[in-house]
mmCIF file of C-alpha atoms in Angstrom:
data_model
loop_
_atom_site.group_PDB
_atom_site.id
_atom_site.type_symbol
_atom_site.label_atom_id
_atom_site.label_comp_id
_atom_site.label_asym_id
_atom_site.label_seq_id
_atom_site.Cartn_x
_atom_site.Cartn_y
_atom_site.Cartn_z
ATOM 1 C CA UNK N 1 83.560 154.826 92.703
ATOM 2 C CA UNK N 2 84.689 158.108 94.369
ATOM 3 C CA UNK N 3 82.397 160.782 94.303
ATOM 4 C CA UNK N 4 84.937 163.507 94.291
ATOM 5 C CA UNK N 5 88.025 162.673 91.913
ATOM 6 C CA UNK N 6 91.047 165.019 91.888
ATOM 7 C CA UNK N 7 94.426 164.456 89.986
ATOM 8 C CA UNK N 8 97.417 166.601 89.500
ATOM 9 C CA UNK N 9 94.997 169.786 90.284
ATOM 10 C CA UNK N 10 96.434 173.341 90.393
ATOM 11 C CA UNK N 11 95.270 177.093 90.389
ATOM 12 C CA UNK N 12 97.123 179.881 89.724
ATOM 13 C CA UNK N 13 95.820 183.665 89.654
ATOM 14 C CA UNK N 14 96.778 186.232 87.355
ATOM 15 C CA UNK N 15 97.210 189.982 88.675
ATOM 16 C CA UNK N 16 98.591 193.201 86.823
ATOM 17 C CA UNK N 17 100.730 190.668 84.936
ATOM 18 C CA UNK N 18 101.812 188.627 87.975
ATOM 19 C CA UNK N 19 101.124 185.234 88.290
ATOM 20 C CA UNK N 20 100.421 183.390 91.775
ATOM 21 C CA UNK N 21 100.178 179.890 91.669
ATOM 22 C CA UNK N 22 97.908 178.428 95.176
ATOM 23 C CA UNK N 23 97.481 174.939 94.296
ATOM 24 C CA UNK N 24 100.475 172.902 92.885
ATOM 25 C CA UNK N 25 99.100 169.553 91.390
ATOM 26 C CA UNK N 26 97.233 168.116 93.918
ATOM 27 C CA UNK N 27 95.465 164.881 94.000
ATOM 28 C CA UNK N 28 92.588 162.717 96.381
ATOM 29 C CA UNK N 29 89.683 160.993 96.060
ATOM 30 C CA UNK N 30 86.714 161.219 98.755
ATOM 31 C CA UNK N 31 83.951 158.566 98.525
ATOM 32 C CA UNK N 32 80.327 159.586 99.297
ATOM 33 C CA UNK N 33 79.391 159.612 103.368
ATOM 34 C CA UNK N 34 82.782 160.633 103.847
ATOM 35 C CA UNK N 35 83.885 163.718 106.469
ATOM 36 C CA UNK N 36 86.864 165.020 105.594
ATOM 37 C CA UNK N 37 88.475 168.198 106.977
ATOM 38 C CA UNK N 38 91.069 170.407 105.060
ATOM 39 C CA UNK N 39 93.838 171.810 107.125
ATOM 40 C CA UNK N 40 96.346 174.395 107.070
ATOM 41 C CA UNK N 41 97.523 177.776 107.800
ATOM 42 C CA UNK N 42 96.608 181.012 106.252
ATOM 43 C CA UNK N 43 97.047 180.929 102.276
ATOM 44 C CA UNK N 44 97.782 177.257 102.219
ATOM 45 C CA UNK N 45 95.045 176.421 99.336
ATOM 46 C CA UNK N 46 92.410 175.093 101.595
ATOM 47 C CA UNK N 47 89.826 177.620 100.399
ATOM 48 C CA UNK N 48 90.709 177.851 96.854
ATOM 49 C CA UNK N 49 90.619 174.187 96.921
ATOM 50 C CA UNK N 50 86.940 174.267 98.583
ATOM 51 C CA UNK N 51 85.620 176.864 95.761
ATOM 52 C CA UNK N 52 87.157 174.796 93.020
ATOM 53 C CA UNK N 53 85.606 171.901 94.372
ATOM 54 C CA UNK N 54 81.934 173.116 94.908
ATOM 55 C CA UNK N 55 82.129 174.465 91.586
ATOM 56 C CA UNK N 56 82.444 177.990 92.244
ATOM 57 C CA UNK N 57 86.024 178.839 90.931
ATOM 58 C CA UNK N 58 87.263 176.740 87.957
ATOM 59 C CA UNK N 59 91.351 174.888 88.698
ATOM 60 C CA UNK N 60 94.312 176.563 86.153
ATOM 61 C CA UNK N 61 95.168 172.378 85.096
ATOM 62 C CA UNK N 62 94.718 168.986 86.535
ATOM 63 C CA UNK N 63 91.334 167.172 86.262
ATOM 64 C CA UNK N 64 88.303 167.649 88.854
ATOM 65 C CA UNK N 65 85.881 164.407 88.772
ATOM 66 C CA UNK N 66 82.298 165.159 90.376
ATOM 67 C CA UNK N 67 80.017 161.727 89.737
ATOM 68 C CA UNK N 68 82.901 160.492 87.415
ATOM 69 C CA UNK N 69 82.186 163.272 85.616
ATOM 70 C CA UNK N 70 84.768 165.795 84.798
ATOM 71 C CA UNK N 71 84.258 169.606 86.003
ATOM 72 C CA UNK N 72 85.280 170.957 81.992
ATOM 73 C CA UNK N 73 82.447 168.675 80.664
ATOM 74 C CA UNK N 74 79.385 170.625 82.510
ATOM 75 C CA UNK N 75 77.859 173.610 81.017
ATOM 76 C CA UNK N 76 77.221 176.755 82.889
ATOM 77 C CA UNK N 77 73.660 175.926 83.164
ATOM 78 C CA UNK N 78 74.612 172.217 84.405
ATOM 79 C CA UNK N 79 77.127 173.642 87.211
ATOM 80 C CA UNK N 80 74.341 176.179 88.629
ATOM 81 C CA UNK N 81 72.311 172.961 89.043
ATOM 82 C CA UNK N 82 74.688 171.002 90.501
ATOM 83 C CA UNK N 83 75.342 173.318 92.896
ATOM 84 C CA UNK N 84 71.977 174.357 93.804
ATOM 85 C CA UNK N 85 70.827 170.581 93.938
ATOM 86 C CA UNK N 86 74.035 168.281 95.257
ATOM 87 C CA UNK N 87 75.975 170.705 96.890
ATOM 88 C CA UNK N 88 75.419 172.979 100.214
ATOM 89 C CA UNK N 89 77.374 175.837 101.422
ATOM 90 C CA UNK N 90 78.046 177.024 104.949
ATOM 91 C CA UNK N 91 80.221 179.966 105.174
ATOM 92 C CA UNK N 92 81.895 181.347 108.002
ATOM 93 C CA UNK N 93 80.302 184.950 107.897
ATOM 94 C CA UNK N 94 76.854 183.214 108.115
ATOM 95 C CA UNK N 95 75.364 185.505 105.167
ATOM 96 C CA UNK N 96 71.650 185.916 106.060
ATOM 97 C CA UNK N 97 69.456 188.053 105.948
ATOM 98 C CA UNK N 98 69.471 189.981 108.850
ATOM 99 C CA UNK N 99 65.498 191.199 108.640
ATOM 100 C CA UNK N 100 64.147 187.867 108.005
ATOM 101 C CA UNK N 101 62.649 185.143 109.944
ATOM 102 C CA UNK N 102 64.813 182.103 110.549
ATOM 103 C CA UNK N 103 62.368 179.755 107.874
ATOM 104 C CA UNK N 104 62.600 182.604 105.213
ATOM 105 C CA UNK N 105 66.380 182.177 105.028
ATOM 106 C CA UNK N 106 65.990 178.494 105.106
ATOM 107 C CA UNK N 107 63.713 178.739 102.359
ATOM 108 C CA UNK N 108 66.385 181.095 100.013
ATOM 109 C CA UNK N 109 67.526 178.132 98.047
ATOM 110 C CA UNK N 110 64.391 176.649 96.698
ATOM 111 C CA UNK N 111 63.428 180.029 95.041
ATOM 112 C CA UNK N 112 65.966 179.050 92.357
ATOM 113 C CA UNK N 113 65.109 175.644 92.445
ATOM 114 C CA UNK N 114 62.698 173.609 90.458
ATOM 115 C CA UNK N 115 60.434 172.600 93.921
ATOM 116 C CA UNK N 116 56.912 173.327 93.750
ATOM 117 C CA UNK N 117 56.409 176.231 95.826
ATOM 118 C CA UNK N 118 53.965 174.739 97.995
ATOM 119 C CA UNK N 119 56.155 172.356 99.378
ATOM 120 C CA UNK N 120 58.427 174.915 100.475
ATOM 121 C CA UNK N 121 57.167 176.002 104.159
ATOM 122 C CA UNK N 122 57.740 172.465 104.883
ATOM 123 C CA UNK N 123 61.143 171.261 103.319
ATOM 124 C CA UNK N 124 62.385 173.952 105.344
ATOM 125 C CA UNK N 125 60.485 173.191 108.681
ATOM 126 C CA UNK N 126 62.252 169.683 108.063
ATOM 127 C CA UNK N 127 65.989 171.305 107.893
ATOM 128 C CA UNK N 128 65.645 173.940 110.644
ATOM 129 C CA UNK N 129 64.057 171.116 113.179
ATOM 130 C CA UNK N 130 67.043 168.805 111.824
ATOM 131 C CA UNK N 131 69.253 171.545 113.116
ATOM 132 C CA UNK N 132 67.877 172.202 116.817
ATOM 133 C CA UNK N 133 66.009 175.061 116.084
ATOM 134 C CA UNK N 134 62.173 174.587 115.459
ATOM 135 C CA UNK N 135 61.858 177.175 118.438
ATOM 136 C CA UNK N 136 63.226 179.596 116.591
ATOM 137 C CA UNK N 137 61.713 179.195 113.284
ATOM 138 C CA UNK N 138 59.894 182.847 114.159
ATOM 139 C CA UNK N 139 62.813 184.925 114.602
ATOM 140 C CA UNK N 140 64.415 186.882 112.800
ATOM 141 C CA UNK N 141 68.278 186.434 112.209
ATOM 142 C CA UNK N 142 69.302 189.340 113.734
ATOM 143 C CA UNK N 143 67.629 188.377 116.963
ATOM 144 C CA UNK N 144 70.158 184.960 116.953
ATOM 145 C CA UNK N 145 73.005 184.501 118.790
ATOM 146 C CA UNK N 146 76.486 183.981 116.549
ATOM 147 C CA UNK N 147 75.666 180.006 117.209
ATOM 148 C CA UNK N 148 72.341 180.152 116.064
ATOM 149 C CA UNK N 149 72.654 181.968 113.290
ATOM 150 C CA UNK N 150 75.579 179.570 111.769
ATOM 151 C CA UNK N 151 72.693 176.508 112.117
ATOM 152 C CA UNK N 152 70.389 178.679 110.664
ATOM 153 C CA UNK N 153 72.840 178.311 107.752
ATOM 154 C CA UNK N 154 73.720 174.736 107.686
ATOM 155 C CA UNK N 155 69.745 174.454 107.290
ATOM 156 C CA UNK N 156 69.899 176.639 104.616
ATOM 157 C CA UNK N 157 72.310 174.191 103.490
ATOM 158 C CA UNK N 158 70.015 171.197 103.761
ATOM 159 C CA UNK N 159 67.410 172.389 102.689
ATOM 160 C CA UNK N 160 67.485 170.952 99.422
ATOM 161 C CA UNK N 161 69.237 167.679 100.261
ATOM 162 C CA UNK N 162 72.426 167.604 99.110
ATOM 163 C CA UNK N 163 75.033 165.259 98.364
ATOM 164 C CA UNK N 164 77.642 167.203 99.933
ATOM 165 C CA UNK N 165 78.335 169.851 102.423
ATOM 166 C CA UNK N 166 81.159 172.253 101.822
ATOM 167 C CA UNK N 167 82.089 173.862 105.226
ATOM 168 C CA UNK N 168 84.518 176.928 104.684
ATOM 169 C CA UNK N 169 85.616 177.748 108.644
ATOM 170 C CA UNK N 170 82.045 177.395 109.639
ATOM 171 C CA UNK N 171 82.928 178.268 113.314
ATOM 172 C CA UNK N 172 85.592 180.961 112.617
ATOM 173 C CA UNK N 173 83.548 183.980 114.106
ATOM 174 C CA UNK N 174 81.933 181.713 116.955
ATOM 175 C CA UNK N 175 83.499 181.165 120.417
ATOM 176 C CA UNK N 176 84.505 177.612 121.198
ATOM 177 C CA UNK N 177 81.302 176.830 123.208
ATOM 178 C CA UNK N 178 78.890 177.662 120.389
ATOM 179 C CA UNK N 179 81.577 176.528 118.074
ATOM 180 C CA UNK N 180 81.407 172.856 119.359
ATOM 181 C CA UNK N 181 77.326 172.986 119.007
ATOM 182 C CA UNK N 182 78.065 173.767 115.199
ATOM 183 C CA UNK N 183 80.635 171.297 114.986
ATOM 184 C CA UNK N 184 77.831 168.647 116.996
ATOM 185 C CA UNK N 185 75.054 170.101 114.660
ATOM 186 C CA UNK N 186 77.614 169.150 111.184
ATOM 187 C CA UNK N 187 78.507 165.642 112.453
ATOM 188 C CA UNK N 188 75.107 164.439 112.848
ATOM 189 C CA UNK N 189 74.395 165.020 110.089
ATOM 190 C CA UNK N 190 76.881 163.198 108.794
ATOM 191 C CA UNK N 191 76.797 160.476 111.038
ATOM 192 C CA UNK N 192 72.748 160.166 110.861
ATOM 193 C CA UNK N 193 71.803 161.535 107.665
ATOM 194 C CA UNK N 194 74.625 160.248 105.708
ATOM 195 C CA UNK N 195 75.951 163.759 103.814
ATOM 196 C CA UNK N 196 79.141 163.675 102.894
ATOM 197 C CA UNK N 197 80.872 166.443 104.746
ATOM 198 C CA UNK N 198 84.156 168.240 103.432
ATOM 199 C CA UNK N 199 85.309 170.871 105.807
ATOM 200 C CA UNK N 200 88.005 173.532 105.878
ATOM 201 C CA UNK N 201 89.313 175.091 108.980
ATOM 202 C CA UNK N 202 93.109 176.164 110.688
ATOM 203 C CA UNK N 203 90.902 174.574 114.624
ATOM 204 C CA UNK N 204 92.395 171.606 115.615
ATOM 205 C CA UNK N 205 89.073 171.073 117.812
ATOM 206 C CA UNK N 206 87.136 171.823 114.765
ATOM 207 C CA UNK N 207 88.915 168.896 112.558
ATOM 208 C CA UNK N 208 88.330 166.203 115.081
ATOM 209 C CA UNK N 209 85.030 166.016 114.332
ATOM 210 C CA UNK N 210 86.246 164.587 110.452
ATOM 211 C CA UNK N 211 86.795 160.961 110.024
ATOM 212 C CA UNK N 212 90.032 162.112 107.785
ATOM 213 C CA UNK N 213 92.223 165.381 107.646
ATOM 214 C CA UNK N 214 93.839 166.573 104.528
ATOM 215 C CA UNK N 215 97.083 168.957 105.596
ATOM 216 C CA UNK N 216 97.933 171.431 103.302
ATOM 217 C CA UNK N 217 101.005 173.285 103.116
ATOM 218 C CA UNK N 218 101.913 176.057 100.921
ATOM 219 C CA UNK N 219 99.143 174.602 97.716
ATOM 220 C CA UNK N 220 100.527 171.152 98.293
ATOM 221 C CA UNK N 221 99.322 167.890 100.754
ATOM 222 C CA UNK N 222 101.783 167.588 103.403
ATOM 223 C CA UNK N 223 99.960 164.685 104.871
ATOM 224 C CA UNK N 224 96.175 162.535 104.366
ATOM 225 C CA UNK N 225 95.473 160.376 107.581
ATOM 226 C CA UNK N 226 92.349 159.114 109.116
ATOM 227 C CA UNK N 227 91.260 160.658 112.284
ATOM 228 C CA UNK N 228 92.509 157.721 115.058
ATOM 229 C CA UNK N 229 89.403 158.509 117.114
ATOM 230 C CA UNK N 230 86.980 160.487 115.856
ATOM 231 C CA UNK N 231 84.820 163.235 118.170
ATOM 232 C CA UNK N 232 81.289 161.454 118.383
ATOM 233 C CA UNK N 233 77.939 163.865 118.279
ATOM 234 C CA UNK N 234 76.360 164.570 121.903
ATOM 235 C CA UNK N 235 73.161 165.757 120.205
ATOM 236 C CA UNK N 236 71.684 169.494 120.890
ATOM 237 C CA UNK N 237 71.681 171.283 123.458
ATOM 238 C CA UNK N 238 69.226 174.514 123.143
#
């Protein structure tokens, strides 16, 4: 069974009596382990669609499927623990905090989880080392290069070991060197840990890294195709 089930889904935004509809009545499936990027121009979808999909924004019609079990049938409560447990976030402005030491962002995440604090210190040990950067695990953020500080977040991520990583332009403020590393950093873990991956980005270079790209066009799929050879991870490189 798919672990991400979407039929006919749409979105449309209401403002000062004007309605805007993003998504028209989109549909997909994505089975667990997957890596799938989500391409398009600017106001395509491809970030409402993320949002709706990690639970963070809630779709106008249409059904959303998580587990076989549709988004409208979890409560409030349920959601925040879905998200905090199954799903991890990496944004593309990096959001840490900028006076705290690379394992105290890490950490961020379990304070609203139900992990026994003691086992903390090491859960995140475990995701920053999984990331390439036990050297830093000292440092504070602001002391990180752009690079750096985007692993930092995909270890924030991990940290409780999700099902799923959602991956909204994760190297859209990074120049293409460090933006490869991030890319390398995302597909091993997809490749070696197994997460399913579901990444949005307008970088070709970026999407080659997915096994399968989803092109949207103005809120609808223009095309869903595997990826005929797929970038393959080089490891890290400090």
């Amino acid at each position: 069974m798919p672990l991400i089930s979407v039929k006919n889904l749409s979105k449309t935004y209401h403002d000062e009596q004007v309605a805007t509809q993003v998504l028209h009545g989109i549909s997909f499936e994505i089975k667990a382990g997957e890596f799938v990027a989500v391409m398009g121009p600017s106001g395509c979808g491809k970030s409402t669609l993320l949002h709706i999909l990690g639970f963070l924004d809630k779709p106008t019609g249409g059904q959303y499927h998580f587990e076989e079990k549709g988004s409208n049938k979890y409560s409030e409560d349920e959601l925040a623990q879905v998200r905090n447990k199954k799903m991890g976030f990496v944004f593309q402005s990096f959001n840490l905090l900028p006076r705290t030491t690379v394992l105290n962002n890490v950490k961020l995440p379990l304070i609203y989880s139900d992990v026994k604090e003691n086992l903390w210190d090491d859960m995140a040990k475990e995701a920053i080392e999984a990331v390439g950067l036990s050297h830093r695990l000292d440092f504070e953020s602001s002391q990180l290069s752009g690079g750096e500080k985007q692993r930092v977040a995909i270890a924030r991520a991990l940290v409780n070991s999700p099902q799923i990583i959602f991956a909204d332009e994760p190297t859209g403020n990074l120049d293409s060197k460090s933006g490869l590393l991030v890319m390398d950093t995302i597909l091993r873990l997809n490749e070696e840990r197994g997460h399913t991956v579901i990444l949005v980005t307008h970088e070709t270079y970026t999407a080659e890294h997915a096994e399968r790209i989803i092109r949207l066009k103005d809120g609808v799929i223009e095309s869903d195709t595997k990826v005929p050879v797929r970038r393959k991870s080089d490891g890290f490189k400090k």
